[in-house]
Each structure stands twice: as C-alpha cells, then as structure tokens.
Amino acid sequence: MGLSRRGLFGLGAAGAAAVGAGVVGANTLLHDAPAAHATSTSDPYPFYGEHQAGIVTPAQDRLHFVAFDVITDKRAELAELLQEWTAAAARLTQGKEAGSFGAVGGAPEAAPDDTGEALGLPASGLTLTVGFGPSLFDDRYGLADRRPAPLADLPKFPGEQLVREISGGDLCVQACAHDPQVAVHAIRNLARIGFGKVSVRWSQLGFGRTSSTSRAQATPRNLLGFKDGTDNLKLEDADLLRDQLWASPQDSSAWMAGGTYLVTRKIRMEIETWDRTSLAEQEQIFGRDKGEGAPLGARAEFDPIDFAAKGPSGEPYIKDDAHVRLAHPSSNGDAHLLRRGYNYVDGSDGLGRLDAGLFFIAYQRDPRKQFVPVQMRLARHDALNEYIKHISSGLFACPPGVRDAGDYWGRTLFEA
Amino acid sequence: MGLSRRGLFGLGAAGAAAVGAGVVGANTLLHDAPAAHATSTSDPYPFYGEHQAGIVTPAQDRLHFVAFDVITDKRAELAELLQEWTAAAARLTQGKEAGSFGAVGGAPEAAPDDTGEALGLPASGLTLTVGFGPSLFDDRYGLADRRPAPLADLPKFPGEQLVREISGGDLCVQACAHDPQVAVHAIRNLARIGFGKVSVRWSQLGFGRTSSTSRAQATPRNLLGFKDGTDNLKLEDADLLRDQLWASPQDSSAWMAGGTYLVTRKIRMEIETWDRTSLAEQEQIFGRDKGEGAPLGARAEFDPIDFAAKGPSGEPYIKDDAHVRLAHPSSNGDAHLLRRGYNYVDGSDGLGRLDAGLFFIAYQRDPRKQFVPVQMRLARHDALNEYIKHISSGLFACPPGVRDAGDYWGRTLFEA
C-alpha cells in the first residue's frame, strides 16, 4: 500500500520529528487503481502487464536513460535487486514514492527511502523499462547459456566513433515521463536502491521526443528541424508489432517471450554546419520537405512514398542516398523498428558549438535482422552522415512485463 | 510581420522547391497582438517593456542558458548583432520563427533563416533575457568607462572549485519556456545568427525550476528533495523589487536604468552521499522540514521563521549553521535575491554518480550588497557545504527592456 505524492500535501507538518511518522500510512488508497490508459499528461500508466510499459506506450515528452554496471558478484543479490526495483517501480509509476517518504518506520535517524524531489508531483505518465546487456551474460552470474541469440554483439559500423565510457552496460533503465523531474527522480531512486550492487555507468537526459509511437500523436521534430518517425512502427499496428517487435520463441530464448530488444545510439549532430546548408540540400538529404514532412514529390506527410517518381528534370525526387530511401522498410527486406528517441543538448563542446543531437532508441524483435542491416546501409550510404556521428551504443534484452505483485523484472531469466 | 509557427501547418507542401516561397508572407497576423500575460503554458509573454522579460516573469518550467565569447573585434558588428538578436527575439518569444522559415525570399539555394525544430510549437511562455559580462567592458569595444560599479568582479569564495571553461562570458542569454524544445530552438537560432561574431562559450540546460517568482506558483523542489525559494523575492513584492531588484541611478550607471544584475552558479550536488544522510540531519541542515517545507518548530511552509525559538531540549530549532538561517535576509542586512534557478542532470561523472545539481540564477540590484555577502556567509558556515560544490560562476549586467520595435538590447550602452 502506497503513499500518494499528491495526497501528501493535504497533511500538515508539525516539526521535523513528526514528519516521518506522520505521513506513513496516510492516503494509502489513492492511485491504487490506475486508469487503464493515461488520459492526461498527469495520469499514470499501468505497471503490470504482458509487456513492459514504455515500449508501445505513446512516447512521453521527456527521457532519463541510465546504464548500470553490476558490481556485486553474487547472483542472488542481483536477483534481489531486480525484485526491489520492481517493487519501487510499481509504486513510482503510479505516482507514489519509491518507499515511504520519511525514514523506514518513521525513524528520523534513518535515511529516507525516497529522495523527495517528486513530492507533490503526479505520476506524469512515468514508465520504467528494464533491459539486460550482453555483458550480463558473461561468467559472473551463471547466465552465459541463457543469452538469447538476438542479443548478438553489434558489428562495427563504418564511421562510428563510439566512446566506451558512454556505451554498453550490464543493465539499463529507460524512464519516460511528461515531467523530467519525475523521470530523474525515478532513475535516481533506483540508483539509490542499488547502492553497492550497481554503479551508474552512463546516463542521458532527453528533453523532447523525436518519435510518435501512436497515430494519436503529432510527429515531432529532430534537431535537424525535420519531422522524425513519420513511418514509425506504432501501437495501432497490431500485426507488425507481433511480427517485428515482440520476441518470438522461434528465434529467441523462451525466457524472453513477451520481451523485445533495445538498441540505443547517441548521435551527435553537427548542427552549426547543418544550419548553413541550403534548404534544398537539407530536403534532398532527408528526401522529405522540411515544412510539412511530405515525401519529395508528394504533398502531405503521410502520403505514400513513391521512390520511383521522377521530377521534371528526369531525376528521382528522392535521391539514391536520401535518408528516407535508405532507412525505409522497402529498402531493408521490410524491416521495421519501433523508434522512441529523444533530442538532447549536453551543453557545449568547448569549440564554440552546442553539444547536441539525437539519443536514438529503437525496439525490435531481432536486431540482427532489423537495426543491424538498416544501420549498415545508412552507415555506408546515407547523405546525412556528413552531419552526424554515432558516439555511443547500447544493446539490451528487455524481458517481458511484470504480471502482478508476485512477479519481478527478469524472473523468467533467473528462475527458469 | 511574422510567420506564425502554428499557422504553418495549415499550408500544404508541394515539393521541395515550393516550400520556401509558399509559406513566406502567409498567416502574418497571428500572434501580432500578444496577451498582456500568458494565460496558459502555450501562450506568449510580451517582449517589449521597461524591463526585460524572464526576470519577474513567473518562472517557466525549463531553461537553456548560454554564455558567448564575442569574437568580432568590431564594436559596430557587436551592436549590429544585438539589433539582429532583438528582432529575432521579438519574433521567437511570440511563437514565430527567427526569420521566415525557408530561405530568404523563398530561394531554396540559401540556408533557412530558422532552423525549423520548433515549427508547429506554440510560444510556450518563452522569454529571452540578455546580459553583458565584465569582460565585455575590457578594451576591445571602447566600453571600459561604461562598466557599472555593481558589475565588480566577484571575490573568490571559500571552497569554490570553479572550472574556467564553464564560467564567465562576454554575453549571456537566458531562455526560459515551458517547452524545452522551444528554449533550445531560441538559443540555437541566436547562436546561428551570431555566427562569426560570437562563439558559444558554455551552455546549460535546466529541466525543472527550483524557484517560484510569483505567489501564484507552488514552491518547487531542488534535487536535495527540499522545497526551494519559499522566501524568494516575488513579482508581487513591488516595494522590494524597486529597492532590491532593479538597478538604480544612485549606485549604477545611467544606461542600466531599468536593468538588473545576474549571478549564475552551477552547484554540483553530492546526491548519493546526501541520499544516505538521515532525514533528521537533512532537515537540520536546511532548517526546514522536508515534507511541508515548514521552518523547524513551525507548522506550515509560509509560517514566519522564528530563529530564536527553542525546542524541548533547550537548543534552537534552527541551528546556527542551518542553510535557511545563514541565507535569510535577517542574517544579511535585509539583502534579498530574486532566485530563478533550475535543477540539472548532465549525465554521470564516470565514477558511478549522477552529475547533477542546481544551476543557480539570481537577479538583484547590486551583487556587492546582495549575492556577495550572502554567499560569503554561506561559503564559510553553511552546513550544506559538505554536500555541494560551486563549479561555475557567471556575472552579467542585464540592460533595461526593449521599449518598442525601434529599440534594441543594449541601445543605452552603445548609443549614449
């Protein structure tokens, strides 16, 4: 039973000592019956389900993504941590604290089991999505023979300049919410709960979504100024989700049933150079017009793309090296991705430029057949490569959803 | 006359070449009559006025702050840039593009004079606030004798560990908005307009406000989990604003009439250490309870603080080294600050910790009498110092507001 953050404000405080004891147990019924779907940007999404939330959930506005190294050498401690995280996530996603706000049992002599900065804030559509990196399947935890085939190491792509310190990770958590304070609060509390067992390897904030994952959402824009994700896989595409998103027993491990595979890429953009490129060149590079997002040669964003159509000059409207042509499922054996990326700005780079770009996130059934061939094609041929650079990479197996309060993230992996 | 970003979506696109020409001049009347005050988080604030917006404006949710080095050596180019920036800001703050979206005159062969990523987004309460750093008053631009006395270099404070590369700057722009994409877009376009004349020195995103600047706003929380800015100077405090916020001819330069002085400090927090500190100790360090924000010994957030009140043990409820006691106007000769800071997370630090804290922003009439003595007291005695570290510092003279379309940022400085 949980303490509602919203409920807390109805309570008076009567000095320091009373706070911990005073609020525990109050307002325990709020948010225990979440709406089936968030109906406003304040409301919660359900935590329990066949699949993890935060994948086909309509992409929220803000992101805090973290990768952890596991530093305990005990498999039991790792499994225990995943249970503790699951319990905290079940509360956090419903707008409650990670634990009771004050000290456990109300003793002010203990550290609070919630860090407090989200007190008073609603659930804000928070979802928390966990993944397991390839390195978790080494010899430390007896999981080597459980590594699913689609979690094969990514190949080296031409031109990538990966920074090891911000790549990889044994575990990841994607926190998405409409309020960044809520996303940051969730990641910080999971890190706090994991103290001594995991260590933050890298962490990334994204300030604005660059993809829609539902037809009910308007297509947002990336930092090159173009609409992004028009042809994204969306939650309404039931058949495609079954075929292209969720792990299948045919090509994956049984413990991954209901799960999916996540690829992250931090893509730095040379935005100052881009900003001095002509509109015509920008549009030719993408293969879409900038204002409407329509395929070149067409009129509206969702018009079908005719890659054979030729303009008055006899040249194809969409060039051979245009981004939209190379990335399109029709160029890649009908491989789709469910993209869920975010724009980022990490300050400036010391050379007078903004350190900005796209934190790319894509979910899929099998990266070997989806992300890898698509990205290999892009890395080799995409006209956009002059303006972008891949500087980090992550690959994770996201286990199935948590079924109920007796289940936990990764149970099928650890308890098979 | 401007192009509304919202209006653009009413126009179809008919292939690449038509876009630039198609939209210029359309929908020019939208947003030309901004509301006197933003009535929703989408609406604009007025740009023109006696004072710059973004100071007493109710603090918006998100921040992008940038400091520039001026790289031109020509005073006329600098003044011209300020005029170009003013014109762009007058458009951007009203939800328009920095210039017409496509190429100038509709020619697709030119680079667009807006970068495009805010197309379709409303004004979102954007304010842009400019400041001039002490270094602008060196011998480069003939401004040395115009340096106002309150813009005296800050002293070295005990314990600070300033990083030169993310401190100082000839110019700064604070962009605040409810949508971070809108704030980032504004800064990026000002940087684009300034290409060859200015270079980004440092840049900081803040994801959540940590101060209220109006009594209509709920007090937000910092990343230590406490309400911050309860006793902040607020826009309703007319007498205090006159005495403590706006520059005065008595102690400032005439060109600064209607202006104010800005101090920024990036304050890294040792949040993992803090999170292992007991609730009682956290509350003693602040001098307030964590749940309600009430002064220790009192009941509610806005209860008057009785620094003499003693608890049952005979000790003061609020300790001598408590943050609220040391920072309070009553400890500092009635010196107030208008704080407008933001929480930040810049990823992680490579040592397993989140790189997080507070980007402190404070406006005031004279830093020599306000920020400096308050911060000196805090730097010497504050119990909080164990958990925080000042790593960057900025000081800027923010000129008066732009009166009308014939005026520009800094006109009183350059044209006296």
Short mmCIF file of C-alpha atoms in Angstrom, two decimals, chain B:
data_model
loop_
_atom_site.label_atom_id
_atom_site.label_comp_id
_atom_site.label_asym_id
_atom_site.label_seq_id
_atom_site.Cartn_x
_atom_site.Cartn_y
_atom_site.Cartn_z
CA MET B 1 5.39 40.96 -39.95
CA GLY B 2 5.88 37.41 -38.97
CA LEU B 3 5.10 33.89 -39.79
CA SER B 4 3.31 32.02 -37.07
CA ARG B 5 4.68 28.59 -36.34
CA ARG B 6 1.20 27.42 -35.58
CA GLY B 7 -0.10 28.87 -38.80
CA LEU B 8 2.37 26.97 -40.92
CA PHE B 9 0.59 23.71 -40.50
CA GLY B 10 -2.40 24.99 -42.35
CA LEU B 11 -0.35 25.09 -45.51
CA GLY B 12 0.27 22.15 -47.73
CA ALA B 13 3.70 21.45 -49.15
CA ALA B 14 4.02 20.83 -52.81
CA GLY B 15 7.52 19.52 -53.22
CA ALA B 16 10.80 20.93 -52.13
CA ALA B 17 11.13 23.96 -54.31
CA ALA B 18 7.79 25.42 -53.39
CA VAL B 19 8.24 25.33 -49.65
CA GLY B 20 10.33 28.38 -49.14
CA ALA B 21 8.21 30.54 -51.38
CA GLY B 22 4.95 29.00 -50.33
CA VAL B 23 4.99 29.97 -46.69
CA VAL B 24 6.67 33.35 -46.61
CA GLY B 25 4.14 36.05 -46.03
CA ALA B 26 1.31 33.77 -45.08
CA ASN B 27 -0.50 33.98 -41.77
CA THR B 28 1.35 37.10 -40.89
CA LEU B 29 -1.18 38.41 -38.44
CA LEU B 30 -1.27 35.62 -35.91
CA HIS B 31 0.42 36.44 -32.64
CA ASP B 32 0.99 40.05 -33.51
CA ALA B 33 -1.18 41.03 -30.56
CA PRO B 34 0.22 39.02 -27.66
CA ALA B 35 -1.75 38.73 -24.46
CA ALA B 36 -0.55 41.05 -21.71
CA HIS B 37 0.20 37.96 -19.70
CA ALA B 38 0.49 34.35 -20.67
CA THR B 39 -2.72 32.68 -19.64
CA SER B 40 -1.64 29.13 -20.40
CA THR B 41 1.67 27.38 -20.75
CA SER B 42 1.33 27.72 -24.52
CA ASP B 43 0.80 31.47 -24.69
CA PRO B 44 3.38 34.21 -25.25
CA TYR B 45 4.65 36.82 -22.83
CA PRO B 46 5.08 40.37 -24.17
CA PHE B 47 8.60 41.06 -25.41
CA TYR B 48 8.60 44.86 -25.20
CA GLY B 49 8.63 46.68 -21.88
CA GLU B 50 10.51 48.75 -19.33
CA HIS B 51 12.27 45.67 -18.01
CA GLN B 52 13.39 42.54 -19.82
CA ALA B 53 11.05 39.58 -19.56
CA GLY B 54 12.35 36.44 -17.86
CA ILE B 55 13.18 38.16 -14.60
CA VAL B 56 9.95 38.68 -12.66
CA THR B 57 8.05 36.58 -15.20
CA PRO B 58 6.63 33.60 -13.28
CA ALA B 59 9.45 31.10 -13.60
CA GLN B 60 8.83 28.78 -16.51
CA ASP B 61 9.49 25.07 -16.21
CA ARG B 62 12.57 24.69 -18.45
CA LEU B 63 15.84 26.53 -19.11
CA HIS B 64 18.51 26.78 -21.74
CA PHE B 65 21.21 29.24 -20.68
CA VAL B 66 24.15 30.16 -22.88
CA ALA B 67 27.24 32.32 -22.46
CA PHE B 68 29.05 33.62 -25.53
CA ASP B 69 32.50 34.95 -26.21
CA VAL B 70 32.43 37.84 -28.66
CA ILE B 71 34.91 37.04 -31.42
CA THR B 72 34.48 40.01 -33.71
CA ASP B 73 36.79 42.89 -32.84
CA LYS B 74 34.43 45.49 -34.29
CA ARG B 75 32.16 47.42 -31.98
CA ALA B 76 29.74 48.15 -34.82
CA GLU B 77 29.35 44.44 -35.59
CA LEU B 78 28.61 43.74 -31.95
CA ALA B 79 25.94 46.46 -31.82
CA GLU B 80 24.52 45.20 -35.10
CA LEU B 81 24.33 41.67 -33.74
CA LEU B 82 22.39 42.91 -30.73
CA GLN B 83 19.92 44.52 -33.09
CA GLU B 84 19.57 41.32 -35.09
CA TRP B 85 19.12 39.32 -31.91
CA THR B 86 16.48 41.74 -30.67
CA ALA B 87 14.50 41.41 -33.87
CA ALA B 88 14.71 37.63 -33.73
CA ALA B 89 13.78 37.56 -30.03
CA ALA B 90 10.74 39.74 -30.66
CA ARG B 91 9.55 37.08 -33.10
CA LEU B 92 10.64 33.96 -31.23
CA THR B 93 9.01 34.97 -27.94
CA GLN B 94 5.72 35.43 -29.77
CA GLY B 95 5.79 31.92 -31.20
CA LYS B 96 7.15 32.90 -34.60
CA GLU B 97 10.24 31.70 -36.37
CA ALA B 98 13.55 33.53 -36.01
CA GLY B 99 13.06 34.58 -39.63
CA SER B 100 10.92 33.32 -42.45
CA PHE B 101 11.12 29.56 -42.38
CA GLY B 102 12.54 28.88 -45.80
CA ALA B 103 15.37 30.68 -47.44
CA VAL B 104 15.28 34.47 -47.58
CA GLY B 105 12.96 35.49 -50.35
CA GLY B 106 11.99 31.91 -50.82
CA ALA B 107 15.18 30.80 -52.54
CA PRO B 108 15.85 27.17 -51.66
CA GLU B 109 19.52 27.69 -52.53
CA ALA B 110 20.06 29.65 -49.30
CA ALA B 111 20.23 28.31 -45.77
CA PRO B 112 16.92 28.71 -43.94
CA ASP B 113 16.83 31.62 -41.52
CA ASP B 114 15.12 29.45 -38.96
CA THR B 115 16.35 26.01 -38.03
CA GLY B 116 12.89 24.53 -38.00
CA GLU B 117 12.73 22.29 -34.93
CA ALA B 118 10.06 24.45 -33.26
CA LEU B 119 7.74 24.51 -36.27
CA GLY B 120 4.27 23.74 -35.03
CA LEU B 121 5.05 24.53 -31.40
CA PRO B 122 3.36 27.46 -29.66
CA ALA B 123 5.19 30.31 -27.90
CA SER B 124 5.26 28.18 -24.73
CA GLY B 125 5.90 31.18 -22.49
CA LEU B 126 9.36 31.73 -23.99
CA THR B 127 11.35 34.62 -22.57
CA LEU B 128 14.84 35.66 -23.70
CA THR B 129 16.95 37.72 -21.33
CA VAL B 130 20.32 39.18 -22.25
CA GLY B 131 23.26 40.12 -20.04
CA PHE B 132 26.72 41.67 -20.50
CA GLY B 133 29.67 40.15 -18.64
CA PRO B 134 32.55 42.12 -17.09
CA SER B 135 34.85 41.01 -19.91
CA LEU B 136 32.76 42.95 -22.43
CA PHE B 137 33.98 46.11 -20.73
CA ASP B 138 37.65 45.49 -21.47
CA ASP B 139 39.49 47.49 -24.14
CA ARG B 140 38.06 45.75 -27.20
CA TYR B 141 34.90 47.76 -27.77
CA GLY B 142 35.52 51.10 -26.10
CA LEU B 143 33.18 50.21 -23.25
CA ALA B 144 35.68 50.27 -20.39
CA ASP B 145 34.40 53.52 -18.93
CA ARG B 146 30.82 52.31 -19.18
CA ARG B 147 31.26 49.40 -16.81
CA PRO B 148 28.75 49.83 -14.00
CA ALA B 149 30.07 49.69 -10.44
CA PRO B 150 27.82 46.81 -9.34
CA LEU B 151 29.42 44.68 -12.08
CA ALA B 152 32.52 44.34 -9.91
CA ASP B 153 34.29 41.01 -10.22
CA LEU B 154 33.07 38.51 -7.67
CA PRO B 155 35.56 37.67 -4.92
CA LYS B 156 36.93 34.19 -4.51
CA PHE B 157 34.63 32.30 -2.16
CA PRO B 158 35.95 29.66 0.24
CA GLY B 159 35.56 26.15 -1.10
CA GLU B 160 34.53 27.02 -4.64
CA GLN B 161 36.11 24.92 -7.39
CA LEU B 162 35.32 26.92 -10.46
CA VAL B 163 36.00 25.48 -13.89
CA ARG B 164 37.10 28.30 -16.12
CA GLU B 165 35.70 26.82 -19.32
CA ILE B 166 32.14 26.87 -17.97
CA SER B 167 32.40 30.24 -16.21
CA GLY B 168 32.17 33.85 -17.33
CA GLY B 169 31.36 35.04 -20.82
CA ASP B 170 31.06 38.35 -22.67
CA LEU B 171 27.33 37.91 -23.26
CA CYS B 172 24.66 35.63 -21.91
CA VAL B 173 21.17 34.71 -22.96
CA GLN B 174 18.72 33.04 -20.62
CA ALA B 175 15.93 31.21 -22.45
CA CYS B 176 13.07 30.04 -20.27
CA ALA B 177 9.99 28.28 -21.60
CA HIS B 178 7.51 25.62 -20.68
CA ASP B 179 8.70 23.50 -23.59
CA PRO B 180 12.45 22.79 -23.66
CA GLN B 181 12.41 22.36 -27.43
CA VAL B 182 11.28 25.99 -27.69
CA ALA B 183 14.04 27.21 -25.36
CA VAL B 184 16.72 25.19 -27.17
CA HIS B 185 15.45 26.38 -30.54
CA ALA B 186 15.73 30.02 -29.46
CA ILE B 187 19.30 29.72 -28.18
CA ARG B 188 20.38 27.75 -31.21
CA ASN B 189 18.96 30.36 -33.58
CA LEU B 190 20.61 33.23 -31.73
CA ALA B 191 23.90 31.32 -31.96
CA ARG B 192 23.27 30.78 -35.67
CA ILE B 193 22.56 34.48 -36.23
CA GLY B 194 25.76 35.30 -34.35
CA PHE B 195 27.97 33.02 -36.45
CA GLY B 196 31.35 34.70 -36.96
CA LYS B 197 30.65 37.35 -34.33
CA VAL B 198 30.12 35.25 -31.22
CA SER B 199 31.09 31.75 -30.19
CA VAL B 200 29.29 29.60 -27.61
CA ARG B 201 31.46 29.56 -24.50
CA TRP B 202 29.24 27.36 -22.37
CA SER B 203 25.66 26.28 -22.29
CA GLN B 204 23.43 24.71 -19.68
CA LEU B 205 20.06 23.01 -19.77
CA GLY B 206 17.87 23.02 -16.68
CA PHE B 207 14.99 20.61 -16.63
CA GLY B 208 12.97 21.88 -13.70
CA ARG B 209 12.56 25.22 -12.00
CA THR B 210 13.62 25.40 -8.37
CA SER B 211 12.13 28.76 -7.53
CA SER B 212 8.81 30.50 -7.71
CA THR B 213 8.84 34.14 -8.70
CA SER B 214 5.12 34.66 -8.13
CA ARG B 215 2.83 33.89 -5.22
CA ALA B 216 0.57 32.15 -7.74
CA GLN B 217 3.16 29.38 -8.14
CA ALA B 218 3.65 26.36 -5.89
CA THR B 219 7.16 26.13 -4.46
CA PRO B 220 9.15 23.51 -6.40
CA ARG B 221 11.80 21.17 -5.02
CA ASN B 222 15.53 21.02 -5.61
CA LEU B 223 17.45 17.77 -6.08
CA LEU B 224 18.10 17.52 -2.36
CA GLY B 225 14.35 16.91 -2.16
CA PHE B 226 13.54 20.15 -0.33
CA LYS B 227 11.25 22.99 -1.32
CA ASP B 228 13.42 25.83 -2.55
CA GLY B 229 12.75 29.54 -2.71
CA THR B 230 9.88 29.77 -0.23
CA ASP B 231 11.06 33.23 0.83
CA ASN B 232 12.10 34.24 -2.68
CA LEU B 233 11.56 37.77 -3.91
CA LYS B 234 8.37 37.65 -5.96
CA LEU B 235 6.75 39.76 -8.63
CA GLU B 236 4.03 40.83 -6.21
CA ASP B 237 6.62 42.46 -3.91
CA ALA B 238 6.54 45.84 -5.62
CA ASP B 239 8.47 47.77 -2.98
CA LEU B 240 11.15 45.12 -2.61
CA LEU B 241 11.57 44.84 -6.37
CA ARG B 242 12.18 48.58 -6.58
CA ASP B 243 14.63 48.55 -3.69
CA GLN B 244 16.37 45.24 -4.29
CA LEU B 245 15.97 44.13 -7.91
CA TRP B 246 16.13 46.98 -10.41
CA ALA B 247 19.31 48.93 -10.99
CA SER B 248 19.24 52.43 -9.55
CA PRO B 249 21.00 55.58 -10.81
CA GLN B 250 22.27 56.06 -7.26
CA ASP B 251 24.60 53.09 -7.37
CA SER B 252 24.64 52.08 -11.03
CA SER B 253 25.30 53.60 -14.44
CA ALA B 254 22.57 55.64 -16.12
CA TRP B 255 22.44 53.23 -19.06
CA MET B 256 21.40 50.46 -16.68
CA ALA B 257 18.18 52.20 -15.54
CA GLY B 258 15.50 49.52 -15.67
CA GLY B 259 18.14 46.79 -15.77
CA THR B 260 19.39 44.40 -13.12
CA TYR B 261 22.40 42.21 -12.28
CA LEU B 262 22.55 38.49 -12.74
CA VAL B 263 24.71 35.95 -10.94
CA THR B 264 24.80 32.32 -12.07
CA ARG B 265 26.43 29.48 -10.16
CA LYS B 266 26.48 25.88 -11.19
CA ILE B 267 26.26 23.95 -7.95
CA ARG B 268 27.05 20.26 -8.20
CA MET B 269 25.35 18.18 -5.53
CA GLU B 270 26.75 15.03 -4.00
CA ILE B 271 23.35 13.48 -4.19
CA GLU B 272 24.42 9.91 -3.47
CA THR B 273 26.02 11.00 -0.20
CA TRP B 274 23.02 13.15 0.66
CA ASP B 275 20.70 10.21 -0.01
CA ARG B 276 22.42 8.22 2.72
CA THR B 277 22.01 11.01 5.28
CA SER B 278 19.24 10.69 7.85
CA LEU B 279 16.04 12.65 7.47
CA ALA B 280 16.67 14.44 10.76
CA GLU B 281 20.12 15.57 9.65
CA GLN B 282 18.86 16.71 6.27
CA GLU B 283 16.18 18.79 7.96
CA GLN B 284 18.63 20.28 10.45
CA ILE B 285 20.97 21.26 7.64
CA PHE B 286 18.20 23.09 5.82
CA GLY B 287 16.34 24.31 8.90
CA ARG B 288 13.06 23.25 7.34
CA ASP B 289 11.11 20.04 7.36
CA LYS B 290 11.26 18.06 4.15
CA GLY B 291 7.60 17.22 3.67
CA GLU B 292 5.91 20.55 4.11
CA GLY B 293 8.83 22.95 3.87
CA ALA B 294 7.88 24.50 7.20
CA PRO B 295 10.60 26.17 9.28
CA LEU B 296 11.63 23.75 12.02
CA GLY B 297 9.46 24.45 15.03
CA ALA B 298 6.64 25.81 12.86
CA ARG B 299 3.82 24.04 11.06
CA ALA B 300 3.37 25.37 7.55
CA GLU B 301 5.65 26.42 4.71
CA PHE B 302 4.91 30.13 4.90
CA ASP B 303 4.85 30.41 8.70
CA PRO B 304 7.18 33.19 9.84
CA ILE B 305 10.61 31.90 10.81
CA ASP B 306 11.42 32.35 14.48
CA PHE B 307 15.18 31.94 14.63
CA ALA B 308 15.13 32.34 18.41
CA ALA B 309 12.62 29.59 19.07
CA LYS B 310 13.98 26.72 21.13
CA GLY B 311 12.86 23.12 21.20
CA PRO B 312 12.23 20.95 24.26
CA SER B 313 15.97 20.30 24.60
CA GLY B 314 16.68 23.99 25.00
CA GLU B 315 18.53 24.12 21.68
CA PRO B 316 17.27 26.37 18.85
CA TYR B 317 15.02 24.55 16.41
CA ILE B 318 17.06 26.12 13.64
CA LYS B 319 20.77 25.60 14.19
CA ASP B 320 23.40 28.30 13.79
CA ASP B 321 24.77 26.67 10.66
CA ALA B 322 21.40 25.86 9.08
CA HIS B 323 21.05 26.98 5.48
CA VAL B 324 17.83 28.91 5.99
CA ARG B 325 19.32 30.93 8.85
CA LEU B 326 22.51 31.88 7.03
CA ALA B 327 20.77 32.73 3.75
CA HIS B 328 17.89 34.65 5.28
CA PRO B 329 17.65 38.42 4.75
CA SER B 330 17.59 38.90 8.50
CA SER B 331 21.13 37.50 8.67
CA ASN B 332 22.31 39.62 5.74
CA GLY B 333 21.26 43.21 6.37
CA ASP B 334 17.90 42.59 4.68
CA ALA B 335 19.54 41.57 1.41
CA HIS B 336 17.09 39.76 -0.89
CA LEU B 337 17.68 37.95 -4.14
CA LEU B 338 15.28 37.06 -6.91
CA ARG B 339 16.24 33.45 -7.49
CA ARG B 340 15.29 31.68 -10.69
CA GLY B 341 17.38 28.51 -10.63
CA TYR B 342 16.90 25.14 -12.30
CA ASN B 343 17.69 21.53 -11.49
CA TYR B 344 20.12 19.92 -13.89
CA VAL B 345 21.40 16.43 -14.67
CA ASP B 346 24.35 16.30 -17.07
CA GLY B 347 24.57 12.53 -17.26
CA SER B 348 27.02 10.77 -14.97
CA ASP B 349 30.54 11.55 -13.85
CA GLY B 350 32.39 8.36 -14.73
CA LEU B 351 32.66 7.48 -11.05
CA GLY B 352 29.25 5.85 -10.77
CA ARG B 353 27.46 9.02 -9.74
CA LEU B 354 24.88 11.23 -11.40
CA ASP B 355 26.33 14.56 -12.46
CA ALA B 356 23.51 16.61 -11.02
CA GLY B 357 22.71 19.69 -9.03
CA LEU B 358 21.36 23.21 -9.19
CA PHE B 359 22.01 25.83 -11.82
CA PHE B 360 21.55 28.84 -9.54
CA ILE B 361 20.33 32.07 -11.09
CA ALA B 362 19.79 35.22 -9.04
CA TYR B 363 18.83 38.75 -10.07
CA GLN B 364 19.49 41.75 -7.89
CA ARG B 365 20.18 45.47 -7.77
CA ASP B 366 23.79 45.21 -6.63
CA PRO B 367 25.68 41.93 -6.21
CA ARG B 368 28.22 43.67 -3.95
CA LYS B 369 25.48 44.14 -1.37
CA GLN B 370 23.40 41.08 -2.08
CA PHE B 371 24.86 37.94 -3.60
CA VAL B 372 28.41 38.51 -2.41
CA PRO B 373 27.80 38.92 1.35
CA VAL B 374 25.14 36.20 1.39
CA GLN B 375 27.33 33.73 -0.48
CA MET B 376 30.38 34.62 1.63
CA ARG B 377 28.40 33.76 4.74
CA LEU B 378 27.16 30.53 3.22
CA ALA B 379 30.59 29.55 1.89
CA ARG B 380 32.07 29.98 5.35
CA HIS B 381 29.42 28.45 7.57
CA ASP B 382 26.65 26.59 5.75
CA ALA B 383 26.19 23.00 6.95
CA LEU B 384 25.11 22.20 3.39
CA ASN B 385 28.64 22.76 2.07
CA GLU B 386 29.50 19.15 2.79
CA TYR B 387 27.12 18.12 0.01
CA ILE B 388 27.54 20.82 -2.62
CA LYS B 389 30.31 22.33 -4.72
CA HIS B 390 30.25 25.51 -6.81
CA ILE B 391 31.83 24.64 -10.15
CA SER B 392 30.92 27.56 -12.38
CA SER B 393 30.20 31.24 -11.94
CA GLY B 394 28.76 33.97 -14.12
CA LEU B 395 28.13 37.68 -13.57
CA PHE B 396 26.18 39.82 -16.01
CA ALA B 397 24.64 43.28 -16.28
CA CYS B 398 21.19 42.83 -17.81
CA PRO B 399 20.21 46.01 -19.63
CA PRO B 400 16.73 47.52 -19.50
CA GLY B 401 13.88 46.13 -21.55
CA VAL B 402 13.40 46.85 -25.23
CA ARG B 403 10.78 49.60 -25.46
CA ASP B 404 9.50 49.04 -28.98
CA ALA B 405 10.47 47.82 -32.44
CA GLY B 406 12.87 50.78 -32.83
CA ASP B 407 14.80 49.87 -29.72
CA TYR B 408 17.28 47.03 -29.14
CA TRP B 409 19.07 45.16 -26.38
CA GLY B 410 21.90 47.36 -25.12
CA ARG B 411 20.99 50.51 -27.06
CA THR B 412 21.54 52.64 -23.96
CA LEU B 413 25.00 51.15 -23.61
CA PHE B 414 26.11 51.59 -27.21
CA GLU B 415 24.38 54.82 -28.13
CA ALA B 416 24.77 57.05 -25.09
#
